[in-house]
CSV table of N, CA and C in Angstrom, one decimal:
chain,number,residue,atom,x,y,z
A,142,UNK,N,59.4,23.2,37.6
A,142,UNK,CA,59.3,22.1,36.8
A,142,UNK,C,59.3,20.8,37.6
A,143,UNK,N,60.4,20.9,39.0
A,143,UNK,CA,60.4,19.8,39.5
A,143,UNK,C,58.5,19.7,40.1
A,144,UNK,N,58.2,20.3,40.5
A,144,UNK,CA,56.9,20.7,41.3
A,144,UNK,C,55.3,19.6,40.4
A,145,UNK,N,56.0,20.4,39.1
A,145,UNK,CA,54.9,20.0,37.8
A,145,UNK,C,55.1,18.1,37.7
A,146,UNK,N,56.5,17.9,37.5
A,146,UNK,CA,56.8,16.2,37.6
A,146,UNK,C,56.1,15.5,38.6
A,147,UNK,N,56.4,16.1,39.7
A,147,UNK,CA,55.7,15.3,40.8
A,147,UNK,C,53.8,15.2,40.8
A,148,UNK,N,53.3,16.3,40.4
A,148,UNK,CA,52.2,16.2,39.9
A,148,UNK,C,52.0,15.6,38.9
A,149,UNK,N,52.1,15.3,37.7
A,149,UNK,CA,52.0,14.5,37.0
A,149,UNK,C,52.2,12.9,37.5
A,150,UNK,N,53.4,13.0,38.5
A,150,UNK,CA,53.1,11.0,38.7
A,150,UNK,C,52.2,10.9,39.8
A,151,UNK,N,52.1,11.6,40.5
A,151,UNK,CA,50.6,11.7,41.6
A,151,UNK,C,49.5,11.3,40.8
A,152,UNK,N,49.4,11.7,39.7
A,152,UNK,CA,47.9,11.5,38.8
A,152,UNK,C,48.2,10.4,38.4
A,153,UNK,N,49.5,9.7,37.6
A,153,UNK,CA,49.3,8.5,37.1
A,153,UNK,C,49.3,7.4,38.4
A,154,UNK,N,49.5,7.6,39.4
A,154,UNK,CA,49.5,6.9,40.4
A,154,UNK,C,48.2,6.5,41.1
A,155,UNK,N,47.4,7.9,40.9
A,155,UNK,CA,45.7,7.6,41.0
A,155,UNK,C,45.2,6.9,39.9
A,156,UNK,N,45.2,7.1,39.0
A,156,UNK,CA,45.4,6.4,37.4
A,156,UNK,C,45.0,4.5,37.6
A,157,UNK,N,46.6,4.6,38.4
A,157,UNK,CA,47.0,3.0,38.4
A,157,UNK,C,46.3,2.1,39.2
A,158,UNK,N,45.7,3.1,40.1
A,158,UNK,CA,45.0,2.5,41.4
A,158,UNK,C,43.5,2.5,41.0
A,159,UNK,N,42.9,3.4,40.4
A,159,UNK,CA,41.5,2.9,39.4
A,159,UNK,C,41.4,2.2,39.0
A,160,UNK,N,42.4,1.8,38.1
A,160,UNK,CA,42.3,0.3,36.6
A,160,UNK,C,42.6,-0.7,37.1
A,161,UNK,N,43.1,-0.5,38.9
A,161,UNK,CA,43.6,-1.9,39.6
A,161,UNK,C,41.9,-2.2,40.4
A,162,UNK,N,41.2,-1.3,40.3
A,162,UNK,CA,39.5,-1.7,41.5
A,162,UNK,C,39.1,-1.8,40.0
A,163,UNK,N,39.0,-1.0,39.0
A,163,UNK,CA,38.2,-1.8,38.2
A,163,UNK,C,38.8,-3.0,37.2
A,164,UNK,N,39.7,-3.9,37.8
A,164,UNK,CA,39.7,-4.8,37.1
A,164,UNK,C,39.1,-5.9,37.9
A,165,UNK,N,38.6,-5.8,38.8
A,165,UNK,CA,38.2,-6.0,40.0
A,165,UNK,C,36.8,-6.6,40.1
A,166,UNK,N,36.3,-5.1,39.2
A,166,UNK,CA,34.9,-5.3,39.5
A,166,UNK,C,34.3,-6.5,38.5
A,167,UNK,N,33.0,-6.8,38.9
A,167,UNK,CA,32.8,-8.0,38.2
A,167,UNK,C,31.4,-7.9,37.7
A,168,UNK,N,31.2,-7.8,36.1
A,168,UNK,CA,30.2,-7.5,35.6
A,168,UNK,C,29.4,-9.0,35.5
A,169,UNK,N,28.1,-8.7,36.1
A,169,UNK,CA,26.9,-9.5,35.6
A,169,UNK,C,26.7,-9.6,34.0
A,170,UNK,N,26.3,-10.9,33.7
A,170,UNK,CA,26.1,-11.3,32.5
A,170,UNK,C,24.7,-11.1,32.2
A,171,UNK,N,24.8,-10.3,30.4
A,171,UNK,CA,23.2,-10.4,30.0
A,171,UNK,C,22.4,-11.3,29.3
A,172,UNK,N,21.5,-11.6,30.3
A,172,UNK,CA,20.3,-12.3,30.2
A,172,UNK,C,19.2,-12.1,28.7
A,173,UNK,N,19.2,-12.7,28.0
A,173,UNK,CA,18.4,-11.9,26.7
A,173,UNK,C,16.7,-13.1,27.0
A,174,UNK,N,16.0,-11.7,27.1
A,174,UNK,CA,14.5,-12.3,27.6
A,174,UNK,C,14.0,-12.9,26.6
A,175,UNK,N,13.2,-13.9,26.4
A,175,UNK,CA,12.5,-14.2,25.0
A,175,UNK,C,11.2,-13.5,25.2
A,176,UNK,N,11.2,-13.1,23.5
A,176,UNK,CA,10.1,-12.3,22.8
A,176,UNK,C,8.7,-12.8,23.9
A,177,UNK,N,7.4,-12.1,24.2
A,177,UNK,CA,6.8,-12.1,24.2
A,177,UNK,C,5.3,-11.8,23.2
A,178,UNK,N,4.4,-12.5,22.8
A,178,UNK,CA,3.8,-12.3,21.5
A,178,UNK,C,2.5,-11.6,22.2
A,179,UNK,N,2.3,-10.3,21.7
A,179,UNK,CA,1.0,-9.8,22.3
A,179,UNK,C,-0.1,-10.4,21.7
A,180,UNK,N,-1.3,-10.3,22.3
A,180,UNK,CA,-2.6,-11.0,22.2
A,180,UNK,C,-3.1,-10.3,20.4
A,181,UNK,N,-4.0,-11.2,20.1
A,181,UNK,CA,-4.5,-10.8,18.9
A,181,UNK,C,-5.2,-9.5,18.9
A,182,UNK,N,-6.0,-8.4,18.6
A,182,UNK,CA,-6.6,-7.9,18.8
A,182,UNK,C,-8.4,-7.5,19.1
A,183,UNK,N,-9.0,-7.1,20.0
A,183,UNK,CA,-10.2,-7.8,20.2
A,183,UNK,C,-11.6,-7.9,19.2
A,184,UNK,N,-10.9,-6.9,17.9
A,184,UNK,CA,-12.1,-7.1,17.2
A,184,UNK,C,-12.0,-8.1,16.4
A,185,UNK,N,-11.0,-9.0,15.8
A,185,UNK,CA,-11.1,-9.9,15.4
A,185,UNK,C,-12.0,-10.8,15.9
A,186,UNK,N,-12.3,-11.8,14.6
A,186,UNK,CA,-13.3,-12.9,15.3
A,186,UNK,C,-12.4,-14.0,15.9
A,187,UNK,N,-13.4,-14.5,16.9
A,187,UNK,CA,-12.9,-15.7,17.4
A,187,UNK,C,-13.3,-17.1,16.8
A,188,UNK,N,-12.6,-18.0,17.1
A,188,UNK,CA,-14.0,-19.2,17.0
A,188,UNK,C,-13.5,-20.8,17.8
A,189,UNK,N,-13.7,-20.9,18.7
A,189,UNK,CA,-13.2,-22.7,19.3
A,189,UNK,C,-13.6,-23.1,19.1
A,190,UNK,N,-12.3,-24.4,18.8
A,190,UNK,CA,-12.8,-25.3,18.0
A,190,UNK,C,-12.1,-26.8,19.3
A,191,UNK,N,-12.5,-27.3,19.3
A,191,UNK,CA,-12.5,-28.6,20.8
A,191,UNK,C,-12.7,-29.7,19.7
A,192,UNK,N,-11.7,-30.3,20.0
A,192,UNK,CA,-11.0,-31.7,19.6
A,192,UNK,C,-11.7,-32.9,20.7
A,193,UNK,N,-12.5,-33.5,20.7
A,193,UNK,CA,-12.7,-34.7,21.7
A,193,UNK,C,-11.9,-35.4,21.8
A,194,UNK,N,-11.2,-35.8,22.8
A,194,UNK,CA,-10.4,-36.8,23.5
A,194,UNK,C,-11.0,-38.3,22.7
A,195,UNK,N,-10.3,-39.0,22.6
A,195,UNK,CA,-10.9,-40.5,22.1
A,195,UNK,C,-10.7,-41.2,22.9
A,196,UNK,N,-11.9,-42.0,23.4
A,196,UNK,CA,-12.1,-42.8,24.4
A,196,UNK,C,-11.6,-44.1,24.6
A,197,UNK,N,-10.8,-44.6,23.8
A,197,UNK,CA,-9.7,-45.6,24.2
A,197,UNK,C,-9.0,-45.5,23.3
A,198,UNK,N,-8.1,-46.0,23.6
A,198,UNK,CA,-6.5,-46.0,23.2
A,198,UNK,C,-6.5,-47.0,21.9
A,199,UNK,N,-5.7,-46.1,20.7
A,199,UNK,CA,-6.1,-46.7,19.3
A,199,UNK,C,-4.8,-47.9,19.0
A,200,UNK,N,-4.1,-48.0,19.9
A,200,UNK,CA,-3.1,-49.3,19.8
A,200,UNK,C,-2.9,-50.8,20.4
A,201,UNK,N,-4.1,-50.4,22.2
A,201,UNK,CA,-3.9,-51.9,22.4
A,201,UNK,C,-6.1,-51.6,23.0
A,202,UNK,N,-6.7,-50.7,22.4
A,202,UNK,CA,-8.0,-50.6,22.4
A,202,UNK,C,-8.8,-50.5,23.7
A,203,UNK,N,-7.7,-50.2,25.0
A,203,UNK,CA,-7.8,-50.2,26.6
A,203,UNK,C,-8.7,-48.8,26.5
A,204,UNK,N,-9.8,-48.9,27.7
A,204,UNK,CA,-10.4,-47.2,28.0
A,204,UNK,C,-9.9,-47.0,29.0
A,205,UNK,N,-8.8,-47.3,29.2
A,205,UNK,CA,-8.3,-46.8,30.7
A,205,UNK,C,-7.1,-45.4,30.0
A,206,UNK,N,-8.0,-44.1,29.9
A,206,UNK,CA,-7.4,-42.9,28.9
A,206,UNK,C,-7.1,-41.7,30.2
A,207,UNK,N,-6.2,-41.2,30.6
A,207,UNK,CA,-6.4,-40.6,31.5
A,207,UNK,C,-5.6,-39.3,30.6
A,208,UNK,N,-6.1,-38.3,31.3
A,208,UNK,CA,-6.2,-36.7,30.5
A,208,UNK,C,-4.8,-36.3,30.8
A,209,UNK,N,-3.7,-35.7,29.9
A,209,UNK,CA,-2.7,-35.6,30.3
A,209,UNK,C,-2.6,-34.2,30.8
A,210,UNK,N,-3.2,-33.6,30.1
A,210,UNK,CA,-3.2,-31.7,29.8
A,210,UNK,C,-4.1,-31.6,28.7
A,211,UNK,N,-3.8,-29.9,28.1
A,211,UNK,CA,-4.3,-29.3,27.3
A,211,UNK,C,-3.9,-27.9,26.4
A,212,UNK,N,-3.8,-27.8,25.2
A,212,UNK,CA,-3.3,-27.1,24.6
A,212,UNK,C,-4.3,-26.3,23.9
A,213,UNK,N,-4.0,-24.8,24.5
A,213,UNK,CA,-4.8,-23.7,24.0
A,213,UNK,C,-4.1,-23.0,23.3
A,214,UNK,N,-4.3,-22.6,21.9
A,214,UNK,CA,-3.7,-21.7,21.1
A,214,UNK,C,-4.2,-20.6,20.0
A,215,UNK,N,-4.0,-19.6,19.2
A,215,UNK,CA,-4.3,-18.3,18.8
A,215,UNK,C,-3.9,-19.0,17.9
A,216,UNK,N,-4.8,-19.3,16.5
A,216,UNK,CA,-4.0,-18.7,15.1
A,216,UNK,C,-4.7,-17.8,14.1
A,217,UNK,N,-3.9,-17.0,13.0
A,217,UNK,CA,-4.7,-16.1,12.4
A,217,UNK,C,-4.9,-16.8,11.0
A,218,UNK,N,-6.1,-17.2,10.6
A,218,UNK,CA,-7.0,-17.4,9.6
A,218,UNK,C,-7.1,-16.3,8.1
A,219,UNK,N,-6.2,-16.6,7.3
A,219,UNK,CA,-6.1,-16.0,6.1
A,219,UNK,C,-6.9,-16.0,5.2
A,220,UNK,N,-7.7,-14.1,5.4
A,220,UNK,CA,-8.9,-14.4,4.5
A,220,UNK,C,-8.9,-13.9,3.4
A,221,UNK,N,-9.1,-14.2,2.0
A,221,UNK,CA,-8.6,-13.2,0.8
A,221,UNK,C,-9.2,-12.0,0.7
A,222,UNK,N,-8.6,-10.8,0.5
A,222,UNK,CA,-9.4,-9.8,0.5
A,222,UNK,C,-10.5,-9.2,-0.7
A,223,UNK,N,-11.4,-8.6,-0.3
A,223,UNK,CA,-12.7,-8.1,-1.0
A,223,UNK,C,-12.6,-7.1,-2.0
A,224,UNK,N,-10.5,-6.4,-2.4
A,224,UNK,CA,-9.6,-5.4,-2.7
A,224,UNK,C,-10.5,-4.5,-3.5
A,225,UNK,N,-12.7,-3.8,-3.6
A,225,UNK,CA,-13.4,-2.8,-4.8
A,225,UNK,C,-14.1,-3.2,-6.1
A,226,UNK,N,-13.9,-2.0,-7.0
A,226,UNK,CA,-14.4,-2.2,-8.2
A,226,UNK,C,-13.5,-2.1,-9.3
A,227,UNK,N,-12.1,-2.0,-8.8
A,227,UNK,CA,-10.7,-2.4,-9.6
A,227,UNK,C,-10.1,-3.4,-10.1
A,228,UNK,N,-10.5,-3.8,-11.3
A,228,UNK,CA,-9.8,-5.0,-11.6
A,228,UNK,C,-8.5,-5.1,-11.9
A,229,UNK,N,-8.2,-5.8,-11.7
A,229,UNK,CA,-6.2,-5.8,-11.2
A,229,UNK,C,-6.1,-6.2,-12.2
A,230,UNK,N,-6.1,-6.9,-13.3
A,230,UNK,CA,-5.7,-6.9,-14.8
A,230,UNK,C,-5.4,-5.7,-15.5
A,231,UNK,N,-4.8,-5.8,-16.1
A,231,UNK,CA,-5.0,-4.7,-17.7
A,231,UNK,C,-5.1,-4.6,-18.7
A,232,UNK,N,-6.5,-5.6,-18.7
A,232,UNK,CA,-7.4,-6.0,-20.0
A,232,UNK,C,-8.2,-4.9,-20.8
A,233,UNK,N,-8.8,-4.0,-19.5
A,233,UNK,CA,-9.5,-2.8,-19.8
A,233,UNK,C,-8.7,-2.1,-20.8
A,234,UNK,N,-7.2,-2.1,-20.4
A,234,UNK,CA,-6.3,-0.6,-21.2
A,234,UNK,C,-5.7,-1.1,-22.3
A,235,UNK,N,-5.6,-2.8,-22.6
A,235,UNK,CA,-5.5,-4.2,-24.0
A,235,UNK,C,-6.9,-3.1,-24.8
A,236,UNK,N,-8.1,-3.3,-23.9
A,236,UNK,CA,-9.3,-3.1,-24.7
A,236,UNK,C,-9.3,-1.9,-25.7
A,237,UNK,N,-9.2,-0.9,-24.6
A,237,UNK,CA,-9.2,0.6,-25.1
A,237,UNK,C,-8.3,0.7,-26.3
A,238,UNK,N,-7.1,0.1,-26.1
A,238,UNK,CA,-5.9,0.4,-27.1
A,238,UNK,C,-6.6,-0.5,-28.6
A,239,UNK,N,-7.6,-1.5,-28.1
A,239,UNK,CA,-7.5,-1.7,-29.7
A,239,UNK,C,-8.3,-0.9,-30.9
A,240,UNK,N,-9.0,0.2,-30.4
A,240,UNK,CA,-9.6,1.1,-31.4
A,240,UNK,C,-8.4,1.7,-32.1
A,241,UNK,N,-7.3,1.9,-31.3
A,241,UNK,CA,-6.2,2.6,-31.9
A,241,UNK,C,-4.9,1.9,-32.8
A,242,UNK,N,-5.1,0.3,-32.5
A,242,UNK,CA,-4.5,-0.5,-33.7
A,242,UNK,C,-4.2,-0.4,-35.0
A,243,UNK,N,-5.2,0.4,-35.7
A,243,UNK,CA,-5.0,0.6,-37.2
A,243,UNK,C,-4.0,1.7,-37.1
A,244,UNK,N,-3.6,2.6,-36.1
A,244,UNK,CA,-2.9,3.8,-36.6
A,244,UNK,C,-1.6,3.4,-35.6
A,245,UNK,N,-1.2,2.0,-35.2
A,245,UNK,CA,0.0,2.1,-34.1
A,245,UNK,C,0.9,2.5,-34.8
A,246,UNK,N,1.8,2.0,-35.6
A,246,UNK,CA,3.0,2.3,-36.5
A,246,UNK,C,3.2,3.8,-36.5
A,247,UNK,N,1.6,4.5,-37.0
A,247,UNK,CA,2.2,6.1,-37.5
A,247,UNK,C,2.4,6.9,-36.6
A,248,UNK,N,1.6,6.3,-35.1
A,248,UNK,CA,1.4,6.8,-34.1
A,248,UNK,C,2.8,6.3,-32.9
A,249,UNK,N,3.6,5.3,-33.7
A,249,UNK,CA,5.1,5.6,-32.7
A,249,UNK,C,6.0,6.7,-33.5
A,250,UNK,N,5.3,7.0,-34.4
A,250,UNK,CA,6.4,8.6,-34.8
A,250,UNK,C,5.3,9.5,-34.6
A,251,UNK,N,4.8,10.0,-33.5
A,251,UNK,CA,3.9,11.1,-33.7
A,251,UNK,C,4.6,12.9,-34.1
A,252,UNK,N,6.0,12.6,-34.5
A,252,UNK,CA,6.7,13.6,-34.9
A,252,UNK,C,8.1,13.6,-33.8
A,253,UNK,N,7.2,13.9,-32.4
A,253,UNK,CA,8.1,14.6,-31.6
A,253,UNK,C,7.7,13.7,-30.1
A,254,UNK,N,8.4,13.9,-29.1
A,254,UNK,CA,8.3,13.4,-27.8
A,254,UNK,C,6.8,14.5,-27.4
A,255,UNK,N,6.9,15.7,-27.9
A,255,UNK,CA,5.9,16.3,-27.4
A,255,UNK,C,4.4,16.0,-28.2
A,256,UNK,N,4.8,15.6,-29.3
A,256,UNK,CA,3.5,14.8,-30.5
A,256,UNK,C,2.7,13.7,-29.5
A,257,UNK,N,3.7,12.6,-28.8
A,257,UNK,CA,3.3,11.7,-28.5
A,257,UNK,C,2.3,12.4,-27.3
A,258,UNK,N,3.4,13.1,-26.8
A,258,UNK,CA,2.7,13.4,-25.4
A,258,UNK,C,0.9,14.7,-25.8
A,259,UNK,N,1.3,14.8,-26.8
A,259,UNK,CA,-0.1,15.2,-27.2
A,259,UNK,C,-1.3,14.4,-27.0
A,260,UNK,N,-0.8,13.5,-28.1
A,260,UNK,CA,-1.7,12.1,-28.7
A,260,UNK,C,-2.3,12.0,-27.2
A,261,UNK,N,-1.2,11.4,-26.5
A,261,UNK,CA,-1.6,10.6,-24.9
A,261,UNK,C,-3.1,11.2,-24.2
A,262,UNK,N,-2.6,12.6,-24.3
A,262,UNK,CA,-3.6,13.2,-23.8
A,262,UNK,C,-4.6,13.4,-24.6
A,263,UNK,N,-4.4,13.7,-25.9
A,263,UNK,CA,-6.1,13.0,-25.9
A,263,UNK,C,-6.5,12.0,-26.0
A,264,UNK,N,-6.1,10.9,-26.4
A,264,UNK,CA,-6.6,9.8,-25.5
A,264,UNK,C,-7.2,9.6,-24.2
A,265,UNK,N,-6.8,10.0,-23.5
A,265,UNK,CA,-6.9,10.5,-22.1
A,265,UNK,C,-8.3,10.9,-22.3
A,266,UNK,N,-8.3,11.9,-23.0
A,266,UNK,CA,-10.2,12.9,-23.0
A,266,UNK,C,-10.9,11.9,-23.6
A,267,UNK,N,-10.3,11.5,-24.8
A,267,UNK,CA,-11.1,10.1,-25.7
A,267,UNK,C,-11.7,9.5,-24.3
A,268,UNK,N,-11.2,8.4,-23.7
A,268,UNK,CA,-11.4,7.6,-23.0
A,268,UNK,C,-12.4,7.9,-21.8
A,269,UNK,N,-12.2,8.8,-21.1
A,269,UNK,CA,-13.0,9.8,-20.4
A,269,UNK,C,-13.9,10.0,-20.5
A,270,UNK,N,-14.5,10.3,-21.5
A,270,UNK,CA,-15.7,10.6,-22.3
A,270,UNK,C,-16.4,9.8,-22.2
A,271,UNK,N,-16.1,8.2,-23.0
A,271,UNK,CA,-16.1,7.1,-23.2
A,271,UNK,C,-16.9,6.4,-21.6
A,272,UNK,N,-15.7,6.6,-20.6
A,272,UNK,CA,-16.3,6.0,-19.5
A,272,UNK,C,-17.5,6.7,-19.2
A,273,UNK,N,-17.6,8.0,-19.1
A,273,UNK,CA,-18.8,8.9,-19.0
A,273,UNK,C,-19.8,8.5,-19.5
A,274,UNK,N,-20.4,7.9,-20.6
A,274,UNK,CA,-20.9,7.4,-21.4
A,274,UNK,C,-21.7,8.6,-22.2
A,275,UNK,N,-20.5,9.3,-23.0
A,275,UNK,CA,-20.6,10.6,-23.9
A,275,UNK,C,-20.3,10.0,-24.9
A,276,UNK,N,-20.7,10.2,-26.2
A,276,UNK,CA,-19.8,10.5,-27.4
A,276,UNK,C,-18.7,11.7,-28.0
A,277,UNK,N,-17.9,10.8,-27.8
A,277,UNK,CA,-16.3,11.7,-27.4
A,277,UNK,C,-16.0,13.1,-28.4
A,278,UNK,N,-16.9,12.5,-29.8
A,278,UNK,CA,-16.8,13.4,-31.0
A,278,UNK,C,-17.9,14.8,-30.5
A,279,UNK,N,-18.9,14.2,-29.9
A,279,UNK,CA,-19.9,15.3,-29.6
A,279,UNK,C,-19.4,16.2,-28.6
A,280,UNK,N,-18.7,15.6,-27.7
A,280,UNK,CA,-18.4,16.2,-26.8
A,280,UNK,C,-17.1,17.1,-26.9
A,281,UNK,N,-16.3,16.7,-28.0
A,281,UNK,CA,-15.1,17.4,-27.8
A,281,UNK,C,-15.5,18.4,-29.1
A,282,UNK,N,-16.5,18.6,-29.8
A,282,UNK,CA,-17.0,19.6,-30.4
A,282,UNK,C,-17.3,20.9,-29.7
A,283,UNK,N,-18.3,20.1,-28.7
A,283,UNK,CA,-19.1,21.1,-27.9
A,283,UNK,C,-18.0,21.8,-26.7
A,284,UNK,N,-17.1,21.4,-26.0
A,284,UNK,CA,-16.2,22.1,-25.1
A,284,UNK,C,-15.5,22.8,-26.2
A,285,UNK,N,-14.9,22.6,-27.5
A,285,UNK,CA,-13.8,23.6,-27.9
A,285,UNK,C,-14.6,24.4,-28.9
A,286,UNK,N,-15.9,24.0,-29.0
A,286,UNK,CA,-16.8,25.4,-29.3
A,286,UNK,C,-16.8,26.5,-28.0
A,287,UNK,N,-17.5,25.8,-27.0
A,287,UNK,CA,-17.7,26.5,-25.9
A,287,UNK,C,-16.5,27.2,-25.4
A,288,UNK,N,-15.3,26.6,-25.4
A,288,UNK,CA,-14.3,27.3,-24.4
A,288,UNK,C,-13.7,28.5,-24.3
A,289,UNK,N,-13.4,29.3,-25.8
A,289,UNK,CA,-13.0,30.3,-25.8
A,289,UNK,C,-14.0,31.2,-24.7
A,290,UNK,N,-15.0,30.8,-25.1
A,290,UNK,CA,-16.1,32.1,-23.5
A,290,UNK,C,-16.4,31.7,-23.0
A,291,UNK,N,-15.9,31.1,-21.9
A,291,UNK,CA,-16.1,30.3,-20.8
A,291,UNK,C,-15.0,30.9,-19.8
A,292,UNK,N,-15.5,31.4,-18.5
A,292,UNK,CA,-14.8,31.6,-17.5
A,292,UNK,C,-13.7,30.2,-16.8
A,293,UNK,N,-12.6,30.8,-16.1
A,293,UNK,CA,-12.1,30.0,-15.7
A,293,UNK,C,-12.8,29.2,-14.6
A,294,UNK,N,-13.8,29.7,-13.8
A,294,UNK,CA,-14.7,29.3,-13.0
A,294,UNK,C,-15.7,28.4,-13.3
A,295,UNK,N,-16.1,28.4,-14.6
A,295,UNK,CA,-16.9,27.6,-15.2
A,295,UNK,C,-16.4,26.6,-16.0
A,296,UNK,N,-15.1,26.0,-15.9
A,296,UNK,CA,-14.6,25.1,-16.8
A,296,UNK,C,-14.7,23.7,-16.5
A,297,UNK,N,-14.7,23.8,-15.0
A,297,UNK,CA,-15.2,22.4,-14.7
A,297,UNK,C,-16.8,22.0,-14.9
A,298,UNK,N,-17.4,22.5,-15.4
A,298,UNK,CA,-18.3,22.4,-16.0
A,298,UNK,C,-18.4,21.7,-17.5
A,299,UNK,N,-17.2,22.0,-18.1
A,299,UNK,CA,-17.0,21.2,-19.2
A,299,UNK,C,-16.3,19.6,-18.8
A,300,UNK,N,-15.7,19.0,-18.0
A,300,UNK,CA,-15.3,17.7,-17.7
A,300,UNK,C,-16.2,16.7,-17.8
A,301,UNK,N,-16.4,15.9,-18.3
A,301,UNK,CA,-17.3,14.6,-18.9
A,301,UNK,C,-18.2,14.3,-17.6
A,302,UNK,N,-17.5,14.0,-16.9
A,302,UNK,CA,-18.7,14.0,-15.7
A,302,UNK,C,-19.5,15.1,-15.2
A,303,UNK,N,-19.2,16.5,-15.6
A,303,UNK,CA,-20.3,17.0,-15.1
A,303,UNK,C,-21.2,18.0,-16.5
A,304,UNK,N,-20.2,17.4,-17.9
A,304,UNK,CA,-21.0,18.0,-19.1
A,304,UNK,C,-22.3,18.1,-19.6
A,305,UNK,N,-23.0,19.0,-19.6
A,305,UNK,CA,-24.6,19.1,-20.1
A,305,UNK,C,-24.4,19.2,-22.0
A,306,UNK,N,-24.7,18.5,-22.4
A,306,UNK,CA,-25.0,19.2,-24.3
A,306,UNK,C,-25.8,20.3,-24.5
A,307,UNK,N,-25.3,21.7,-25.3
A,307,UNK,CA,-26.0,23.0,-25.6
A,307,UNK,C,-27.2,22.9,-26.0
A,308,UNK,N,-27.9,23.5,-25.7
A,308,UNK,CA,-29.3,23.6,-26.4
A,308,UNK,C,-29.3,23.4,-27.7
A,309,UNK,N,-27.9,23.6,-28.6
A,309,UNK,CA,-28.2,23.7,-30.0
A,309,UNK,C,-27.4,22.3,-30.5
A,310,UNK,N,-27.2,21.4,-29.9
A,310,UNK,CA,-26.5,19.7,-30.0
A,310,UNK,C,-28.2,19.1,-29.2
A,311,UNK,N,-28.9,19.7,-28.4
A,311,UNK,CA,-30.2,19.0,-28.0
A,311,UNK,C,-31.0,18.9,-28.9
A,312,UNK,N,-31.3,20.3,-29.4
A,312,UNK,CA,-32.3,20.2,-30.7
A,312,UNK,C,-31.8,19.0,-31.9
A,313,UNK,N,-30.2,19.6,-32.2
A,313,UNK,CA,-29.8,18.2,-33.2
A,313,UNK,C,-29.8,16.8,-33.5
């Protein structure tokens, strides 16, 4: 035990003599670099634009103008974007909804959450149709005529964009 004591203050004695060199030591202070702005990138356009110097002085009208420096600088030019053929309103879906005006009232109880979610969807085909430039009644004739014998392979064949009318809606 005595053996163990004396080891143990051997170590705190090395201990004591570390935290006495490192109080010692003397840390450098950090430096914080300022930001660097990388260059624009090269496909952007450019364009300089040069300011003429004015050839005498606009307060006592002297030409004795001597050039002090010059300031070159980057800025980016905010151009509105060109954003398709989406119009960011929602005038189109105002539009659509007003064929269905006469029936709003009966159509917020369509029975059930799953009524509505009926309704929705066909609307959905309504509209569809519509953008297709189908008549939605002809068309939703002719697919739920057609569908019961129709392969699953062949159903995308019925979707408004790629629907043909039967030979027997052509003759009609």
């Amino acid at each position: 035990m005595v053996m163990q004591f004396e080891e143990l203050e051997a170590a705190a004695t090395e201990e004591e003599i570390a935290a006495g060199k490192a109080k010692n030591t003397a840390v450098a202070g950090f430096k914080r670099r300022r930001p660097v702005r990388k260059p624009f990138p090269e496909h952007l356009p450019r364009e300089r634009v040069v300011i003429d110097a004015p050839t005498a002085c606009s307060c006592c009208g002297s030409d004795r103008i001597v050039k002090m420096g010059e300031n070159i600088s980057e800025t980016l030019e905010v151009i509105p974007r060109q954003d398709g053929r989406t119009c960011l309103t929602n005038n189109a879906a105002k539009r659509a909804l007003r064929g269905i005006a006469l029936g709003r009232k009966s159509w917020l109880f369509a029975g059930s959450e799953r009524g509505g979610g009926r309704a929705a969807f066909m609307y959905s085909l309504i509209v569809s149709a519509k953008k297709n430039d189908i008549d939605p009644q002809l068309w939703l004739a002719d697919v739920l005529a057609r569908l019961p014998d129709t392969t699953a392979s062949r159903v995308p064949d019925l979707l408004p964009w790629n629907w043909q009318p039967s030979e027997r809606q052509i003759a009609a």
